[in-house]
């Protein structure tokens, strides 16, 4: 009986088929990498914009409340606005610890607050606050800075009238979000203006309405 031997043939990939497969695979991987990069870039830009918008909302609320409730806008210089926040000790006088400086930075590239803490808490003259704002601060105190918008540009202060008769304060600045520069504005009017405490010249605080 003649034995028949079956021969099994295995089909193999040719070199051209392998090259085509590798090419298709590389195209798919490249597309996936490009898509992943696009998603990452979009998330980064979105995150940066969300962070700056959160800073903007906080700064707007903080400054608006500060201006609305303050007693006086005492002075303004090129880089800061000096605000008499409140009469904490009810002495009808401006004390150092009651002052808040809204500062824009030397290059107008930041927006922050500066507050003082002094044990003596000396009284301050309205006419002397401009010197305080532009020169050295009084001794025996500590300064505390509160950053509001640390990265902005072209910060400008606009007041409706010269201090201390100011009733409306507007702060404008540029903010870069997702490579686009936008101009923002914070405006607030004084509701608790203590003009009755000023003398006629507006350069000093008097103790009572009858002085």
PDB file of C-alpha atoms in Angstrom:
ATOM      1  CA  UNK A   1       0.000   0.000   0.000  1.00  0.00           C
ATOM      2  CA  UNK A   2       1.466   3.186  -1.135  1.00  0.00           C
ATOM      3  CA  UNK A   3       1.753   5.791   1.600  1.00  0.00           C
ATOM      4  CA  UNK A   4       0.783   9.302   0.534  1.00  0.00           C
ATOM      5  CA  UNK A   5       2.552  12.142   2.286  1.00  0.00           C
ATOM      6  CA  UNK A   6       0.555  15.400   2.664  1.00  0.00           C
ATOM      7  CA  UNK A   7       2.614  18.488   2.449  1.00  0.00           C
ATOM      8  CA  UNK A   8       1.337  21.573   4.372  1.00  0.00           C
ATOM      9  CA  UNK A   9       2.137  24.914   2.823  1.00  0.00           C
ATOM     10  CA  UNK A  10       2.342  28.011   5.115  1.00  0.00           C
ATOM     11  CA  UNK A  11       1.703  31.398   3.545  1.00  0.00           C
ATOM     12  CA  UNK A  12       4.246  34.032   4.646  1.00  0.00           C
ATOM     13  CA  UNK A  13       4.206  37.870   4.386  1.00  0.00           C
ATOM     14  CA  UNK A  14       6.259  39.286   1.629  1.00  0.00           C
ATOM     15  CA  UNK A  15       8.698  42.133   2.225  1.00  0.00           C
ATOM     16  CA  UNK A  16       6.405  44.600   0.480  1.00  0.00           C
ATOM     17  CA  UNK A  17       3.460  43.626   2.683  1.00  0.00           C
ATOM     18  CA  UNK A  18       5.575  44.085   5.803  1.00  0.00           C
ATOM     19  CA  UNK A  19       6.685  47.515   4.650  1.00  0.00           C
ATOM     20  CA  UNK A  20       3.102  48.540   3.892  1.00  0.00           C
ATOM     21  CA  UNK A  21       1.992  47.336   7.325  1.00  0.00           C
ATOM     22  CA  UNK A  22       4.777  49.271   9.049  1.00  0.00           C
ATOM     23  CA  UNK A  23       3.882  52.389   7.080  1.00  0.00           C
ATOM     24  CA  UNK A  24       0.212  52.170   8.061  1.00  0.00           C
ATOM     25  CA  UNK A  25       1.151  51.575  11.689  1.00  0.00           C
ATOM     26  CA  UNK A  26       3.479  54.596  11.731  1.00  0.00           C
ATOM     27  CA  UNK A  27       0.730  56.787  10.223  1.00  0.00           C
ATOM     28  CA  UNK A  28      -1.731  55.675  12.897  1.00  0.00           C
ATOM     29  CA  UNK A  29       0.789  56.247  15.710  1.00  0.00           C
ATOM     30  CA  UNK A  30       1.637  59.687  14.321  1.00  0.00           C
ATOM     31  CA  UNK A  31      -2.033  60.624  14.189  1.00  0.00           C
ATOM     32  CA  UNK A  32      -2.554  59.429  17.763  1.00  0.00           C
ATOM     33  CA  UNK A  33       0.475  61.413  18.962  1.00  0.00           C
ATOM     34  CA  UNK A  34      -0.724  64.546  17.154  1.00  0.00           C
ATOM     35  CA  UNK A  35      -4.193  64.183  18.657  1.00  0.00           C
ATOM     36  CA  UNK A  36      -2.746  63.676  22.140  1.00  0.00           C
ATOM     37  CA  UNK A  37      -0.565  66.772  21.761  1.00  0.00           C
ATOM     38  CA  UNK A  38      -3.554  68.794  20.602  1.00  0.00           C
ATOM     39  CA  UNK A  39      -5.590  67.691  23.611  1.00  0.00           C
ATOM     40  CA  UNK A  40      -2.706  68.476  25.963  1.00  0.00           C
ATOM     41  CA  UNK A  41      -2.188  71.928  24.455  1.00  0.00           C
ATOM     42  CA  UNK A  42      -5.905  72.666  24.614  1.00  0.00           C
ATOM     43  CA  UNK A  43      -6.087  71.570  28.248  1.00  0.00           C
ATOM     44  CA  UNK A  44      -3.031  73.691  29.118  1.00  0.00           C
ATOM     45  CA  UNK A  45      -4.453  76.776  27.413  1.00  0.00           C
ATOM     46  CA  UNK A  46      -7.851  76.187  28.981  1.00  0.00           C
ATOM     47  CA  UNK A  47      -6.266  75.750  32.402  1.00  0.00           C
ATOM     48  CA  UNK A  48      -4.224  78.946  32.048  1.00  0.00           C
ATOM     49  CA  UNK A  49      -7.286  80.917  30.968  1.00  0.00           C
ATOM     50  CA  UNK A  50      -9.380  79.510  33.813  1.00  0.00           C
ATOM     51  CA  UNK A  51      -6.653  80.400  36.325  1.00  0.00           C
ATOM     52  CA  UNK A  52      -6.378  83.991  35.077  1.00  0.00           C
ATOM     53  CA  UNK A  53     -10.151  84.374  35.026  1.00  0.00           C
ATOM     54  CA  UNK A  54     -10.254  83.230  38.642  1.00  0.00           C
ATOM     55  CA  UNK A  55      -7.615  85.853  39.496  1.00  0.00           C
ATOM     56  CA  UNK A  56      -9.652  88.470  37.646  1.00  0.00           C
ATOM     57  CA  UNK A  57     -12.855  87.635  39.523  1.00  0.00           C
ATOM     58  CA  UNK A  58     -11.054  87.727  42.871  1.00  0.00           C
ATOM     59  CA  UNK A  59      -9.332  91.049  42.095  1.00  0.00           C
ATOM     60  CA  UNK A  60     -12.569  92.608  40.862  1.00  0.00           C
ATOM     61  CA  UNK A  61     -14.489  91.587  43.978  1.00  0.00           C
ATOM     62  CA  UNK A  62     -11.703  92.590  46.386  1.00  0.00           C
ATOM     63  CA  UNK A  63     -11.000  96.015  44.871  1.00  0.00           C
ATOM     64  CA  UNK A  64     -14.669  96.813  44.286  1.00  0.00           C
ATOM     65  CA  UNK A  65     -15.547  96.118  47.912  1.00  0.00           C
ATOM     66  CA  UNK A  66     -12.481  98.023  49.125  1.00  0.00           C
ATOM     67  CA  UNK A  67     -13.352 101.154  47.135  1.00  0.00           C
ATOM     68  CA  UNK A  68     -17.079 101.056  47.870  1.00  0.00           C
ATOM     69  CA  UNK A  69     -16.627 100.773  51.628  1.00  0.00           C
ATOM     70  CA  UNK A  70     -13.556 102.973  52.062  1.00  0.00           C
ATOM     71  CA  UNK A  71     -13.638 106.401  53.711  1.00  0.00           C
ATOM     72  CA  UNK A  72     -11.372 108.297  51.339  1.00  0.00           C
ATOM     73  CA  UNK A  73      -9.089 107.892  48.374  1.00  0.00           C
ATOM     74  CA  UNK A  74      -6.255 109.876  49.926  1.00  0.00           C
ATOM     75  CA  UNK A  75      -3.734 110.217  47.110  1.00  0.00           C
ATOM     76  CA  UNK A  76      -2.616 108.798  43.798  1.00  0.00           C
ATOM     77  CA  UNK A  77       0.812 108.530  42.234  1.00  0.00           C
ATOM     78  CA  UNK A  78       2.028 106.962  39.022  1.00  0.00           C
ATOM     79  CA  UNK A  79       2.242 103.522  40.598  1.00  0.00           C
ATOM     80  CA  UNK A  80      -0.331 103.389  43.390  1.00  0.00           C
ATOM     81  CA  UNK A  81      -3.578 104.626  44.866  1.00  0.00           C
ATOM     82  CA  UNK A  82      -3.710 105.222  48.634  1.00  0.00           C
ATOM     83  CA  UNK A  83      -7.023 104.305  50.258  1.00  0.00           C
ATOM     84  CA  UNK A  84      -8.275 104.989  53.791  1.00  0.00           C
ATOM     85  CA  UNK A  85      -9.971 101.639  54.232  1.00  0.00           C
ATOM     86  CA  UNK A  86     -11.980 102.303  57.399  1.00  0.00           C
ATOM     87  CA  UNK A  87     -11.853 104.119  60.720  1.00  0.00           C
ATOM     88  CA  UNK A  88     -11.188 101.035  62.827  1.00  0.00           C
ATOM     89  CA  UNK A  89     -10.663 102.868  66.134  1.00  0.00           C
ATOM     90  CA  UNK A  90     -13.438 105.420  65.484  1.00  0.00           C
ATOM     91  CA  UNK A  91     -11.192 108.425  66.167  1.00  0.00           C
ATOM     92  CA  UNK A  92     -12.112 110.257  62.944  1.00  0.00           C
ATOM     93  CA  UNK A  93      -8.434 110.224  61.952  1.00  0.00           C
ATOM     94  CA  UNK A  94      -6.385 108.275  59.458  1.00  0.00           C
ATOM     95  CA  UNK A  95      -4.111 105.724  61.122  1.00  0.00           C
ATOM     96  CA  UNK A  96      -1.342 103.805  59.411  1.00  0.00           C
ATOM     97  CA  UNK A  97      -2.955 100.392  59.896  1.00  0.00           C
ATOM     98  CA  UNK A  98      -6.119 101.681  58.209  1.00  0.00           C
ATOM     99  CA  UNK A  99      -4.384 102.430  54.920  1.00  0.00           C
ATOM    100  CA  UNK A 100      -4.330 100.199  51.859  1.00  0.00           C
ATOM    101  CA  UNK A 101      -2.128 100.828  48.836  1.00  0.00           C
ATOM    102  CA  UNK A 102      -3.323  99.547  45.455  1.00  0.00           C
ATOM    103  CA  UNK A 103      -0.069  99.124  43.543  1.00  0.00           C
ATOM    104  CA  UNK A 104       0.674  98.436  39.913  1.00  0.00           C
ATOM    105  CA  UNK A 105       4.412  97.676  40.091  1.00  0.00           C
ATOM    106  CA  UNK A 106       7.329  99.673  38.702  1.00  0.00           C
ATOM    107  CA  UNK A 107       6.724  98.475  35.141  1.00  0.00           C
ATOM    108  CA  UNK A 108       2.920  98.539  35.448  1.00  0.00           C
ATOM    109  CA  UNK A 109       3.010  94.759  35.122  1.00  0.00           C
ATOM    110  CA  UNK A 110       1.280  93.623  38.307  1.00  0.00           C
ATOM    111  CA  UNK A 111      -1.670  94.477  40.515  1.00  0.00           C
ATOM    112  CA  UNK A 112      -1.318  94.019  44.261  1.00  0.00           C
ATOM    113  CA  UNK A 113      -2.289  95.454  47.634  1.00  0.00           C
ATOM    114  CA  UNK A 114       0.015  96.666  50.380  1.00  0.00           C
ATOM    115  CA  UNK A 115      -1.140  96.952  53.991  1.00  0.00           C
ATOM    116  CA  UNK A 116       0.711  97.988  57.130  1.00  0.00           C
ATOM    117  CA  UNK A 117       0.941  96.608  60.623  1.00  0.00           C
ATOM    118  CA  UNK A 118       2.277  98.949  63.285  1.00  0.00           C
ATOM    119  CA  UNK A 119       2.146  98.660  67.059  1.00  0.00           C
ATOM    120  CA  UNK A 120       2.041 102.430  67.473  1.00  0.00           C
ATOM    121  CA  UNK A 121      -0.423 102.814  64.586  1.00  0.00           C
ATOM    122  CA  UNK A 122       0.384 106.539  64.141  1.00  0.00           C
ATOM    123  CA  UNK A 123      -2.020 109.085  62.723  1.00  0.00           C
ATOM    124  CA  UNK A 124      -1.323 110.159  59.150  1.00  0.00           C
ATOM    125  CA  UNK A 125      -2.004 113.527  57.512  1.00  0.00           C
ATOM    126  CA  UNK A 126      -3.786 113.520  54.171  1.00  0.00           C
ATOM    127  CA  UNK A 127      -1.157 115.852  52.739  1.00  0.00           C
ATOM    128  CA  UNK A 128       1.655 113.536  53.857  1.00  0.00           C
ATOM    129  CA  UNK A 129       0.362 110.380  52.227  1.00  0.00           C
ATOM    130  CA  UNK A 130       1.729 111.307  48.815  1.00  0.00           C
ATOM    131  CA  UNK A 131       5.207 111.444  50.318  1.00  0.00           C
ATOM    132  CA  UNK A 132       4.572 108.140  52.040  1.00  0.00           C
ATOM    133  CA  UNK A 133       3.460 106.593  48.775  1.00  0.00           C
ATOM    134  CA  UNK A 134       6.479 107.709  46.768  1.00  0.00           C
ATOM    135  CA  UNK A 135       9.225 107.654  49.397  1.00  0.00           C
ATOM    136  CA  UNK A 136      10.146 105.391  52.301  1.00  0.00           C
ATOM    137  CA  UNK A 137       7.417 104.169  54.623  1.00  0.00           C
ATOM    138  CA  UNK A 138       7.442 105.014  58.345  1.00  0.00           C
ATOM    139  CA  UNK A 139       9.697 103.011  60.634  1.00  0.00           C
ATOM    140  CA  UNK A 140       8.526 100.506  63.212  1.00  0.00           C
ATOM    141  CA  UNK A 141       6.038  98.736  61.032  1.00  0.00           C
ATOM    142  CA  UNK A 142       5.737  95.701  58.774  1.00  0.00           C
ATOM    143  CA  UNK A 143       4.297  95.554  55.282  1.00  0.00           C
ATOM    144  CA  UNK A 144       2.074  92.804  53.930  1.00  0.00           C
ATOM    145  CA  UNK A 145       1.562  92.392  50.194  1.00  0.00           C
ATOM    146  CA  UNK A 146      -1.469  90.699  48.700  1.00  0.00           C
ATOM    147  CA  UNK A 147      -1.007  89.762  45.013  1.00  0.00           C
ATOM    148  CA  UNK A 148      -4.178  90.094  43.002  1.00  0.00           C
ATOM    149  CA  UNK A 149      -3.051  89.794  39.377  1.00  0.00           C
ATOM    150  CA  UNK A 150       0.708  89.117  39.340  1.00  0.00           C
ATOM    151  CA  UNK A 151       1.019  88.956  35.547  1.00  0.00           C
ATOM    152  CA  UNK A 152      -0.648  91.764  33.631  1.00  0.00           C
ATOM    153  CA  UNK A 153       0.428  94.826  31.654  1.00  0.00           C
ATOM    154  CA  UNK A 154      -0.218  98.540  31.230  1.00  0.00           C
ATOM    155  CA  UNK A 155      -2.038  99.025  34.548  1.00  0.00           C
ATOM    156  CA  UNK A 156      -3.684 102.463  34.642  1.00  0.00           C
ATOM    157  CA  UNK A 157      -5.488 104.346  37.417  1.00  0.00           C
ATOM    158  CA  UNK A 158      -8.229 106.819  36.459  1.00  0.00           C
ATOM    159  CA  UNK A 159     -10.050 108.923  39.061  1.00  0.00           C
ATOM    160  CA  UNK A 160     -13.076 111.129  38.439  1.00  0.00           C
ATOM    161  CA  UNK A 161     -11.695 113.856  40.731  1.00  0.00           C
ATOM    162  CA  UNK A 162      -8.388 114.483  42.447  1.00  0.00           C
ATOM    163  CA  UNK A 163      -8.012 112.953  45.930  1.00  0.00           C
ATOM    164  CA  UNK A 164      -9.386 113.279  48.539  1.00  0.00           C
ATOM    165  CA  UNK A 165     -12.528 114.318  46.639  1.00  0.00           C
ATOM    166  CA  UNK A 166     -12.477 111.167  44.497  1.00  0.00           C
ATOM    167  CA  UNK A 167     -15.780 109.335  44.239  1.00  0.00           C
ATOM    168  CA  UNK A 168     -15.060 106.926  41.361  1.00  0.00           C
ATOM    169  CA  UNK A 169     -11.946 104.801  40.786  1.00  0.00           C
ATOM    170  CA  UNK A 170     -11.267 102.892  37.572  1.00  0.00           C
ATOM    171  CA  UNK A 171      -8.377 100.448  37.165  1.00  0.00           C
ATOM    172  CA  UNK A 172      -7.657  99.070  33.696  1.00  0.00           C
ATOM    173  CA  UNK A 173      -5.043  96.570  32.556  1.00  0.00           C
ATOM    174  CA  UNK A 174      -4.116  94.087  29.846  1.00  0.00           C
ATOM    175  CA  UNK A 175      -4.284  90.355  30.463  1.00  0.00           C
ATOM    176  CA  UNK A 176      -2.897  87.737  28.068  1.00  0.00           C
ATOM    177  CA  UNK A 177      -5.064  84.643  27.777  1.00  0.00           C
ATOM    178  CA  UNK A 178      -4.298  81.859  25.308  1.00  0.00           C
ATOM    179  CA  UNK A 179      -1.919  84.197  23.432  1.00  0.00           C
ATOM    180  CA  UNK A 180      -4.620  86.861  23.097  1.00  0.00           C
ATOM    181  CA  UNK A 181      -4.313  90.239  24.851  1.00  0.00           C
ATOM    182  CA  UNK A 182      -7.563  91.523  26.359  1.00  0.00           C
ATOM    183  CA  UNK A 183      -8.210  94.811  28.130  1.00  0.00           C
ATOM    184  CA  UNK A 184     -10.081  94.586  31.425  1.00  0.00           C
ATOM    185  CA  UNK A 185     -11.478  97.268  33.710  1.00  0.00           C
ATOM    186  CA  UNK A 186     -12.446  97.412  37.378  1.00  0.00           C
ATOM    187  CA  UNK A 187     -14.604 100.382  38.337  1.00  0.00           C
ATOM    188  CA  UNK A 188     -16.114 101.180  41.724  1.00  0.00           C
ATOM    189  CA  UNK A 189     -17.704 104.209  43.407  1.00  0.00           C
ATOM    190  CA  UNK A 190     -17.298 105.196  47.054  1.00  0.00           C
ATOM    191  CA  UNK A 191     -20.481 104.750  49.067  1.00  0.00           C
ATOM    192  CA  UNK A 192     -19.092 105.676  52.487  1.00  0.00           C
ATOM    193  CA  UNK A 193     -17.122 108.776  51.423  1.00  0.00           C
ATOM    194  CA  UNK A 194     -16.096 110.690  54.567  1.00  0.00           C
ATOM    195  CA  UNK A 195     -15.941 114.114  52.967  1.00  0.00           C
ATOM    196  CA  UNK A 196     -17.548 115.662  56.058  1.00  0.00           C
ATOM    197  CA  UNK A 197     -14.301 114.986  57.936  1.00  0.00           C
ATOM    198  CA  UNK A 198     -12.202 117.127  55.575  1.00  0.00           C
ATOM    199  CA  UNK A 199     -11.384 120.771  55.995  1.00  0.00           C
ATOM    200  CA  UNK A 200     -12.281 123.174  53.206  1.00  0.00           C
ATOM    201  CA  UNK A 201      -8.903 122.791  51.508  1.00  0.00           C
ATOM    202  CA  UNK A 202      -9.178 119.016  51.609  1.00  0.00           C
ATOM    203  CA  UNK A 203      -5.633 118.594  52.920  1.00  0.00           C
ATOM    204  CA  UNK A 204      -6.457 117.566  56.498  1.00  0.00           C
ATOM    205  CA  UNK A 205      -8.971 115.587  58.519  1.00  0.00           C
ATOM    206  CA  UNK A 206     -10.982 117.469  61.175  1.00  0.00           C
ATOM    207  CA  UNK A 207     -12.268 115.729  64.279  1.00  0.00           C
ATOM    208  CA  UNK A 208     -15.975 116.549  63.900  1.00  0.00           C
ATOM    209  CA  UNK A 209     -18.381 118.125  61.452  1.00  0.00           C
ATOM    210  CA  UNK A 210     -18.356 121.376  63.444  1.00  0.00           C
ATOM    211  CA  UNK A 211     -14.563 121.901  63.397  1.00  0.00           C
TER     212      UNK A 211
END
